[in-house]
CSV table of C-alpha atoms in Angstrom, one decimal:
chain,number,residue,atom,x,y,z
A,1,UNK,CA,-13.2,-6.1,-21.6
A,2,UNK,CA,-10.2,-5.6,-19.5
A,3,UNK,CA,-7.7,-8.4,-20.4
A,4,UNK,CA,-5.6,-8.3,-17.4
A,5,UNK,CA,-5.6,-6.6,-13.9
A,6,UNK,CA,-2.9,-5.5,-11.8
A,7,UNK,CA,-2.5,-7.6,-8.7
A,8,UNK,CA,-0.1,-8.9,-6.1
A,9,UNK,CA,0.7,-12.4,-4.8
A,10,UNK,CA,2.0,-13.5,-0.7
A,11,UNK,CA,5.1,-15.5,-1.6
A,12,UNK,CA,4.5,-17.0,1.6
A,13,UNK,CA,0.1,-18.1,1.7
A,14,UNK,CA,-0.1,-17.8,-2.3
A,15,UNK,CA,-2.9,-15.3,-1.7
A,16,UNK,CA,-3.4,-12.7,-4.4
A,17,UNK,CA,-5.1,-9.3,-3.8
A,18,UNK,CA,-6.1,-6.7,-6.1
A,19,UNK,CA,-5.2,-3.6,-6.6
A,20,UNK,CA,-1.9,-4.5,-5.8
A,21,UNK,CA,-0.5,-4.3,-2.1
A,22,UNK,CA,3.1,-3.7,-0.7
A,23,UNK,CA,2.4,-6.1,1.8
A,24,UNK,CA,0.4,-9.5,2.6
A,25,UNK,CA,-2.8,-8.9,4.5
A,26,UNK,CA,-2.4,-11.8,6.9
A,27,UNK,CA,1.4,-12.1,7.2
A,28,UNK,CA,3.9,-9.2,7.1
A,29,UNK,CA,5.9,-10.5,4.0
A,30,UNK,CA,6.3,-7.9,1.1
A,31,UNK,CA,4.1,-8.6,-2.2
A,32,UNK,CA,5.0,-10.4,-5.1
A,33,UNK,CA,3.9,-8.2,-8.3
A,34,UNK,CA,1.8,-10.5,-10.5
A,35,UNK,CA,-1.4,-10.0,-12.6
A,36,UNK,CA,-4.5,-11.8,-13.1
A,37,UNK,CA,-7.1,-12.2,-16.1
A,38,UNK,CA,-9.9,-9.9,-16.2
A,39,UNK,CA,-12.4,-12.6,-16.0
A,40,UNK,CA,-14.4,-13.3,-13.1
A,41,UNK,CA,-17.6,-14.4,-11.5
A,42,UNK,CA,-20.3,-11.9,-9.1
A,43,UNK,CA,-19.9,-13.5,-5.6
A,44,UNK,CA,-22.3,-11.0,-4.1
A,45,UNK,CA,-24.0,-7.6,-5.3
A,46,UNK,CA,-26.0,-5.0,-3.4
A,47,UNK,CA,-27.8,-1.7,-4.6
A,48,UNK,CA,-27.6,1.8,-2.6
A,49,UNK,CA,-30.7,3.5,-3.3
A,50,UNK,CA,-29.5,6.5,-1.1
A,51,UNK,CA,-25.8,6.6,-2.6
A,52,UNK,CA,-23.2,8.6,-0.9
A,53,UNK,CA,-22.4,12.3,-2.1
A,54,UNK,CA,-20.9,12.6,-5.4
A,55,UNK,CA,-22.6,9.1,-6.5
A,56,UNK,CA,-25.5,8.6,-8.7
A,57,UNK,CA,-28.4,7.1,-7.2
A,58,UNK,CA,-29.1,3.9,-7.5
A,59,UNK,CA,-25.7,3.2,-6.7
A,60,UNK,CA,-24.9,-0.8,-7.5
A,61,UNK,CA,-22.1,-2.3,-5.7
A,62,UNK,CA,-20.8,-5.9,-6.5
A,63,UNK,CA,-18.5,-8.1,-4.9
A,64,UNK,CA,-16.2,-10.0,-7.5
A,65,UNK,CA,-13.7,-12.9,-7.8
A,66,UNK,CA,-11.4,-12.7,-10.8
A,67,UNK,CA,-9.8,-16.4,-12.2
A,68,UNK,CA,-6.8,-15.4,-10.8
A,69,UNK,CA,-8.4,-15.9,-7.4
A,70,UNK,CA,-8.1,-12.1,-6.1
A,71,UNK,CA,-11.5,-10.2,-4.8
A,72,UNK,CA,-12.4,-6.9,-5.5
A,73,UNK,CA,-15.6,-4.4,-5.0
A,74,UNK,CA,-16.6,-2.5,-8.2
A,75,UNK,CA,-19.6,-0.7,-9.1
């Protein structure tokens, strides 16, 4: 298990994004470097059956949010 993951936090919303970003999203204020715990919860998944080229077929894809509050897709 990955302990913690690299993020990045809005000084200005408190919204924290992963992989890290230079800037917030939804404001243009530069990124606070923070990092959140590798736990999180599957918020929604889907399956590719025809997966894109260099991808193994079935292809899952899920949607998750870490305890840190940052989202990120992984397969």
């Amino acid at each position: 298990m990955i302990e913690t993951i690299d993020a990045s936090r809005c000084p200005r919303c408190d919204a924290v994004v992963a992989p890290p970003a230079t800037w917030c999203p939804w404001h243009p204020v530069p990124m606070t470097p923070t990092s959140v715990r590798g736990v999180g919860q599957v918020v929604s998944f889907t399956t590719l059956h025809a997966a894109p080229e260099g991808f193994r077929s079935p292809l899952h894809i899920a949607l998750v949010e870490l305890e840190g509050g940052a989202r990120f897709v992984c397969h």
